[in-house]
Short mmCIF file of C-alpha atoms in Angstrom, two decimals:
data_model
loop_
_atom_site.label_atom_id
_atom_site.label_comp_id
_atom_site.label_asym_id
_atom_site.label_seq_id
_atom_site.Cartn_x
_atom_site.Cartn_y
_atom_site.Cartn_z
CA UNK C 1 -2.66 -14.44 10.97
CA UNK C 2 -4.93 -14.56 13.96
CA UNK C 3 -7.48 -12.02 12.96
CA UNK C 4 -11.11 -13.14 13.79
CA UNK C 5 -13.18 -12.11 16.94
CA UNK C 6 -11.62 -8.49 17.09
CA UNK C 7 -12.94 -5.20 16.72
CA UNK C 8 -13.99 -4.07 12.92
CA UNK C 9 -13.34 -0.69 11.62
CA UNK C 10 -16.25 1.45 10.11
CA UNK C 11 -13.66 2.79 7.72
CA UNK C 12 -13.83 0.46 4.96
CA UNK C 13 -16.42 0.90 1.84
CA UNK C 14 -16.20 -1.95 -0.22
CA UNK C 15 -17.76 -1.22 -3.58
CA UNK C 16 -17.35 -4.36 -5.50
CA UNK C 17 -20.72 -4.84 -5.37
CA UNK C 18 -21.13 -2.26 -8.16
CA UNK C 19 -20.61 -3.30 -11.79
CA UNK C 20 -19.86 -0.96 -14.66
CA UNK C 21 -21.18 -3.72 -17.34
CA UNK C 22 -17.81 -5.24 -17.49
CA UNK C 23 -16.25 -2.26 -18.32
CA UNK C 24 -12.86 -1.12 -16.55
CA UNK C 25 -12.39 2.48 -16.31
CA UNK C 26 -8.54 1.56 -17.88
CA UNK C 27 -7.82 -0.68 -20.24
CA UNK C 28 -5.18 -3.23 -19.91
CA UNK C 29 -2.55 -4.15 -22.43
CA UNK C 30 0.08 -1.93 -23.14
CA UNK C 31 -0.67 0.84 -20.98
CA UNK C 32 -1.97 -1.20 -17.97
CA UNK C 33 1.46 -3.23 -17.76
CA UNK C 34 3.40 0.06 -17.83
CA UNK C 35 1.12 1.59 -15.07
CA UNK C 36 1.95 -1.84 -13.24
CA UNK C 37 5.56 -1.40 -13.58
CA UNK C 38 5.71 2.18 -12.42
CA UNK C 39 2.79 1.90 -9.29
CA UNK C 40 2.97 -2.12 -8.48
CA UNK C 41 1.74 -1.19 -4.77
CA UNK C 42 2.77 1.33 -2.69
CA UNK C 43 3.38 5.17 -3.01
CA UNK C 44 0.65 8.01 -3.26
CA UNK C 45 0.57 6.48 -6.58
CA UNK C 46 -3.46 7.95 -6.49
CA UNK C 47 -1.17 11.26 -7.15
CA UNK C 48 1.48 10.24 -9.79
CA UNK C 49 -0.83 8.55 -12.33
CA UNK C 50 -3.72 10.96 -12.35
CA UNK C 51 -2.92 13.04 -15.01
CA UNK C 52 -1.88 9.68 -17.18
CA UNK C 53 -5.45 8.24 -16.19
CA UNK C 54 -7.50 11.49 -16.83
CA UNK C 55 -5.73 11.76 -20.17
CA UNK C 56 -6.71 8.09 -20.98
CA UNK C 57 -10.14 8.77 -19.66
CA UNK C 58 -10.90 11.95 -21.83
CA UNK C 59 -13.98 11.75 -23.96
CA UNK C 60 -14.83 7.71 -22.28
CA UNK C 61 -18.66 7.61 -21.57
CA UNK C 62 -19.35 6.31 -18.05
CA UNK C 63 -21.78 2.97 -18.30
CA UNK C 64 -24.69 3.02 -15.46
CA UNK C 65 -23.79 1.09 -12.28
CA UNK C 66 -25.39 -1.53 -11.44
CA UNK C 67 -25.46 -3.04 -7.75
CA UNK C 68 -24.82 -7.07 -6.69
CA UNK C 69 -25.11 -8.63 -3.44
CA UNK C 70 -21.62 -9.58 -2.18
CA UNK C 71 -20.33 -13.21 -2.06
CA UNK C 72 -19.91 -15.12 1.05
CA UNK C 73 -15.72 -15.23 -0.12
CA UNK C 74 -16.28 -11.27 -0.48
CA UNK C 75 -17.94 -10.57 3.04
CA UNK C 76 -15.04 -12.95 4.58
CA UNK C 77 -12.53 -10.44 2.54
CA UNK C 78 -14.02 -7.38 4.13
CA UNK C 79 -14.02 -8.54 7.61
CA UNK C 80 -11.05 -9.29 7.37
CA UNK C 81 -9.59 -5.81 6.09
CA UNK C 82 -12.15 -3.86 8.38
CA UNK C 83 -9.75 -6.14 11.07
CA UNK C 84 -6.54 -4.98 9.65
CA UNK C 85 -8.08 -2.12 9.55
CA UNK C 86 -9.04 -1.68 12.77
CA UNK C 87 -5.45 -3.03 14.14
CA UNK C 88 -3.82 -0.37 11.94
CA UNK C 89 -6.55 2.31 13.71
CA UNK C 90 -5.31 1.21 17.47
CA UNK C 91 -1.55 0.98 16.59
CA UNK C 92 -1.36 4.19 14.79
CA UNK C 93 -3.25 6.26 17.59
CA UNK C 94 -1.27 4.55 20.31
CA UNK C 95 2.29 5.88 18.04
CA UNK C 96 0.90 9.03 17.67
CA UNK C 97 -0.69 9.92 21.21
CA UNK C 98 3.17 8.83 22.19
CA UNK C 99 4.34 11.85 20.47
CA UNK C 100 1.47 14.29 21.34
CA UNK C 101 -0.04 13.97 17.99
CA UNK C 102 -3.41 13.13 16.71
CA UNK C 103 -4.07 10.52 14.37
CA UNK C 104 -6.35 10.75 11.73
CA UNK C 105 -7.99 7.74 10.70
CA UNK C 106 -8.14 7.24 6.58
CA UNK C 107 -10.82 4.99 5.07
CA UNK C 108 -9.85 1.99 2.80
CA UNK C 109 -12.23 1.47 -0.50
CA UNK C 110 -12.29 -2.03 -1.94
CA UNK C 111 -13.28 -1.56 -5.66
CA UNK C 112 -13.44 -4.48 -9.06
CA UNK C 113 -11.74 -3.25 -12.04
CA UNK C 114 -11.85 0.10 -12.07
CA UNK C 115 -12.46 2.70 -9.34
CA UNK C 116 -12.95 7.00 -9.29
CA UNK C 117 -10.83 8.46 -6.80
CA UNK C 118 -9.79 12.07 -5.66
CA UNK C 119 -6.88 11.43 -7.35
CA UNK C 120 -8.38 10.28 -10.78
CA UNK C 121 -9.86 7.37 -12.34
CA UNK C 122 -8.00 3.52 -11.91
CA UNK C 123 -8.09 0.70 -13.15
CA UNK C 124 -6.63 -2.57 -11.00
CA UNK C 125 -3.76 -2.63 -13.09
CA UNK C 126 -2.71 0.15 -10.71
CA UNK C 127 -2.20 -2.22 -7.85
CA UNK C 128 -3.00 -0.83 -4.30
CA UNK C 129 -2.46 2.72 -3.72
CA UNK C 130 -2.98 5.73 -1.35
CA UNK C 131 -4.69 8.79 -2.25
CA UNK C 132 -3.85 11.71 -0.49
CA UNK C 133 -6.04 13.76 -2.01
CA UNK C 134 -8.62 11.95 -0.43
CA UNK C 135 -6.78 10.12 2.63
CA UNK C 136 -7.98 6.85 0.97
CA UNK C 137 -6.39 3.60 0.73
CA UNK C 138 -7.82 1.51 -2.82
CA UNK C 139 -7.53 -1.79 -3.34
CA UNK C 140 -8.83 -4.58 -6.24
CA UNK C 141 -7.93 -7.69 -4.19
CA UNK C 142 -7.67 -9.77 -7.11
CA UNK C 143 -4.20 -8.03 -6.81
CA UNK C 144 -3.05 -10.70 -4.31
CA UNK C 145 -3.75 -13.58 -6.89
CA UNK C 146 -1.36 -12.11 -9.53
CA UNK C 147 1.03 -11.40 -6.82
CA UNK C 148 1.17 -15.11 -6.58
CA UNK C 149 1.22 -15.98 -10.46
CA UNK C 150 2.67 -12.91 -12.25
CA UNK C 151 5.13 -12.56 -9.63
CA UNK C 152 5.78 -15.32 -7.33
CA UNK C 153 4.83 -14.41 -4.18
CA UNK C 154 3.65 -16.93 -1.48
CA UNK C 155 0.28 -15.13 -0.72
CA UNK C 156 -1.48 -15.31 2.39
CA UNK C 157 -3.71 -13.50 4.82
CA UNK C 158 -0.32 -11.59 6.31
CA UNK C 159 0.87 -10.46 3.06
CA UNK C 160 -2.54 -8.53 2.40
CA UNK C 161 -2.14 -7.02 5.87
CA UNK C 162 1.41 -6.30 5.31
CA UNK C 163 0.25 -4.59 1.85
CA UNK C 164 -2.78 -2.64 4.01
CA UNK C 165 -0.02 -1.72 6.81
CA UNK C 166 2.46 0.01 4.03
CA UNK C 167 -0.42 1.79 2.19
CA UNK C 168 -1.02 3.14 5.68
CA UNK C 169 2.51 3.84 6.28
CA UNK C 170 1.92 5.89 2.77
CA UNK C 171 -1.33 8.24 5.05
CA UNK C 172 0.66 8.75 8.13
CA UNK C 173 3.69 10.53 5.85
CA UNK C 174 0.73 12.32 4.51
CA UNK C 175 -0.17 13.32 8.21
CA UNK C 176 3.57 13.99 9.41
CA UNK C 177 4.37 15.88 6.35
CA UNK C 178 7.04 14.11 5.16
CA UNK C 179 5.27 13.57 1.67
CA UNK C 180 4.81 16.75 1.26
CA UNK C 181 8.69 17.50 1.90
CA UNK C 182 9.29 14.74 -0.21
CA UNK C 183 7.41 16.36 -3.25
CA UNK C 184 9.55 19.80 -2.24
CA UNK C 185 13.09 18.08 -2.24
CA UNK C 186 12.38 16.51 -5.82
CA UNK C 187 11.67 19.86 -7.13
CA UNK C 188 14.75 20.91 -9.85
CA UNK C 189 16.76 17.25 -9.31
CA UNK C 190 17.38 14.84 -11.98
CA UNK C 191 15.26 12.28 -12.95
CA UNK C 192 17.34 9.82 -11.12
CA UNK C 193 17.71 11.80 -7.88
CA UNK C 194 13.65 12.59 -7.62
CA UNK C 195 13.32 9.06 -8.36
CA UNK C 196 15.95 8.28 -5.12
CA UNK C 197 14.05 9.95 -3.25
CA UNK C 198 10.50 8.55 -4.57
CA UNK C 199 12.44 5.27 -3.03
CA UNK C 200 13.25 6.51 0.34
CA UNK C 201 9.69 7.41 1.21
CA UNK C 202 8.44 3.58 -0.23
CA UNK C 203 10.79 2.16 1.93
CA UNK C 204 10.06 4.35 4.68
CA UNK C 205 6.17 2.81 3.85
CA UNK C 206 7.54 -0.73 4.70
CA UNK C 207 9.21 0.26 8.29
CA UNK C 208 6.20 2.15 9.51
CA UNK C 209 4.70 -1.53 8.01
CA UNK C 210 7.50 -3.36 9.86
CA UNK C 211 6.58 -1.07 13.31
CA UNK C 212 2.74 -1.85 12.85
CA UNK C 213 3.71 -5.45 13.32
CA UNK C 214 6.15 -4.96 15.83
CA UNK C 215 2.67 -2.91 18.17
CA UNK C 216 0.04 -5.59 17.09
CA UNK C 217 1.76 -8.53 17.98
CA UNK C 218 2.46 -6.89 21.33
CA UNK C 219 -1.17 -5.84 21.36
CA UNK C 220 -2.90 -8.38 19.67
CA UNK C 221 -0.67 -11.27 19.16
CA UNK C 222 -1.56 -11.47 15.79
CA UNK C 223 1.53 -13.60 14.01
CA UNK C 224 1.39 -17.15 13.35
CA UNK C 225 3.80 -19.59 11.72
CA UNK C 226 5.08 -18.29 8.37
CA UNK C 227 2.90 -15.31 8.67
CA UNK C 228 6.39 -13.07 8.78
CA UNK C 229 7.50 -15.39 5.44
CA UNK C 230 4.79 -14.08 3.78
CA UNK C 231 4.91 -10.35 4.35
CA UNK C 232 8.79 -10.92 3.20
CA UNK C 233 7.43 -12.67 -0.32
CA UNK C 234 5.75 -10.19 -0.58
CA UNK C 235 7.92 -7.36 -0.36
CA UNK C 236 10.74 -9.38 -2.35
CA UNK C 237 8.03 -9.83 -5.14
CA UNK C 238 7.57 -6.16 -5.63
CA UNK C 239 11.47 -5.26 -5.34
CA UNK C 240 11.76 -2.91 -8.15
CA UNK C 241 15.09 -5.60 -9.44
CA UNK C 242 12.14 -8.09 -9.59
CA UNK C 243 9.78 -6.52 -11.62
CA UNK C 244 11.79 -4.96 -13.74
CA UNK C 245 14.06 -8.56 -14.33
CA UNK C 246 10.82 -10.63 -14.89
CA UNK C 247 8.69 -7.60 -17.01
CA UNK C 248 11.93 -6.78 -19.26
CA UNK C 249 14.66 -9.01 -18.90
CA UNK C 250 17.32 -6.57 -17.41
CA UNK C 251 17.22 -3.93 -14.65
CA UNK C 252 17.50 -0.08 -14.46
CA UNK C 253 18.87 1.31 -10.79
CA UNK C 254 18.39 4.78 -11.78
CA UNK C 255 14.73 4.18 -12.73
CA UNK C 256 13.72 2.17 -9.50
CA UNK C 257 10.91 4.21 -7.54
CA UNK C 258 10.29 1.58 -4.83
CA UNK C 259 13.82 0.25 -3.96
CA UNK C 260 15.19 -3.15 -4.64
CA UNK C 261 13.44 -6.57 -2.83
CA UNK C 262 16.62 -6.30 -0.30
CA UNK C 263 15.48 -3.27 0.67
CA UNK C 264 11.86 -3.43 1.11
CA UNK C 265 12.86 -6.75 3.14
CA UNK C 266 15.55 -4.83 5.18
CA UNK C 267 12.78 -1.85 6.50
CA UNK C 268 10.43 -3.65 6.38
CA UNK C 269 12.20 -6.02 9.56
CA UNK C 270 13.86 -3.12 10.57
CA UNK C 271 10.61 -1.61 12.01
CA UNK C 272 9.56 -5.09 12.98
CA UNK C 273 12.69 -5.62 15.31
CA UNK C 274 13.07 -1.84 16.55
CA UNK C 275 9.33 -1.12 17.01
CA UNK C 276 10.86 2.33 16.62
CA UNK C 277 9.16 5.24 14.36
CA UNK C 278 12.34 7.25 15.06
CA UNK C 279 14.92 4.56 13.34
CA UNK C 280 12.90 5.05 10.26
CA UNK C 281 14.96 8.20 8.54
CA UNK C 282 15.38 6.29 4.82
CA UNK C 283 16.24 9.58 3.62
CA UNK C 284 19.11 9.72 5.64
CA UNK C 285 20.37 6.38 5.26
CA UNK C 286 20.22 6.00 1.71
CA UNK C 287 22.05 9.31 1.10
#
């Protein structure tokens, strides 16, 4: 991805310069792999695992912080992101001036381990997630690495952005309401209808993902060779089929949150190609 030389946003506090002795705010094991399998990125997962994480945290002593300098790698991670950022902050004002709106730019916090949010306290077994609460985007990059090795992803700069672009897709439903609606039309269903309907606003995350592409290139010109490839890996790596086949050996439909890796392939192009907010109705089209 051609990234370097552009503008940087302000919007991005990276705090993995502060240490906690070692200590995560979550453990791993047991209940980090089933907090992986339910949140494995995307969602306003900030929302659905607070009480789960508060619970956990009850009683837990909070070791003094101590601060670091950042590594050269780590500064060279945050410029980048403050560049996706930034490329998210142009796109998404552009879109929304379009349709007489006003966009609201949302900060992204880079955090080691474990991280306090508006939303409760995480661990990085969470995987990237929004915060409404808070209109933050969090992310442990050491994320991306397991992506790779846990599940067989290709990596690359352009899956992080693609990642970065769907956690933002997760901020502007926040800002159009449609998470809120969301929330409403799960009240009094089924597990397995809420849970449909938990998939139509992920995928709906991966076409405003797929349209943020679509603007930057035209902006910003921003795609190189197998950068596309990677944002697909990506998404076919975190298929809810995927996870669930590799984690436990067989797969649930009626428990899938996310939608399958066809799926989060298929919006994610579709907003790609289309470049269109209003072909985006998932709710519609998976009725």
């Amino acid at each position: 991805m051609r990234w370097k030389g552009r503008r940087q946003s302000d919007n991005v506090e990276d705090r993995r310069g502060m240490s906690s002795g070692g200590k995560t705010i979550l453990g791993g094991g047991v209940l980090g792999i089933i907090i992986l399998l339910l949140n494995v990125f995307g969602g306003e997962n900030g929302q659905m695992i607070a009480p789960i994480l508060e619970q956990f945290n009850q009683g837990q002593s909070q070791p003094a912080t101590e601060q670091r300098d950042l590594t050269a790698k780590e500064l060279e991670e945050q410029a980048f992101v403050k560049t996706v950022l930034a490329d998210n902050e142009q796109v998404w004002t552009k879109i929304f001036k379009e349709n007489n709106l006003t966009y609201k730019e949302p900060n992204v916090v880079l955090f080691s381990g474990g991280v306090q949010t508006a939303c409760g306290n995480a661990s990085s077994d969470s995987g990237p997630f929004y915060c409404p609460a808070d209109q933050k985007v969090y992310m442990d990059l050491t994320f991306f690495e397991e992506l790779k090795t846990k599940f067989g992803a290709k990596g690359g700069d352009f899956a992080t952005a693609y990642v970065i672009a769907h956690e933002i897709g997760h901020h502007v439903q926040t800002l159009l309401g449609t998470s809120a609606k969301m929330r409403q039309m799960q009240e009094g269903k089924s597990k397995a209808e809420a849970n449909k309907l938990s998939v139509a606003l992920e995928l709906q995350a991966d076409f405003y993902a797929g349209v943020w592409t679509h603007y930057n290139q035209e902006m910003n010109n921003i795609l190189e060779d197998g950068d596309l490839d990677e944002a697909l890996s990506a998404a076919h790596a975190v298929g809810d089929d995927a996870i669930q086949a590799k984690m436990q050996g067989h797969i649930v439909p009626e428990s899938f949150t996310h939608g399958t890796s066809e799926q989060r392939k298929y919006w994610f192009m579709k907003g790609y190609k289309s470049g269109d907010i209003n072909q985006g109705n998932t709710f519609e089209e998976l009725n």
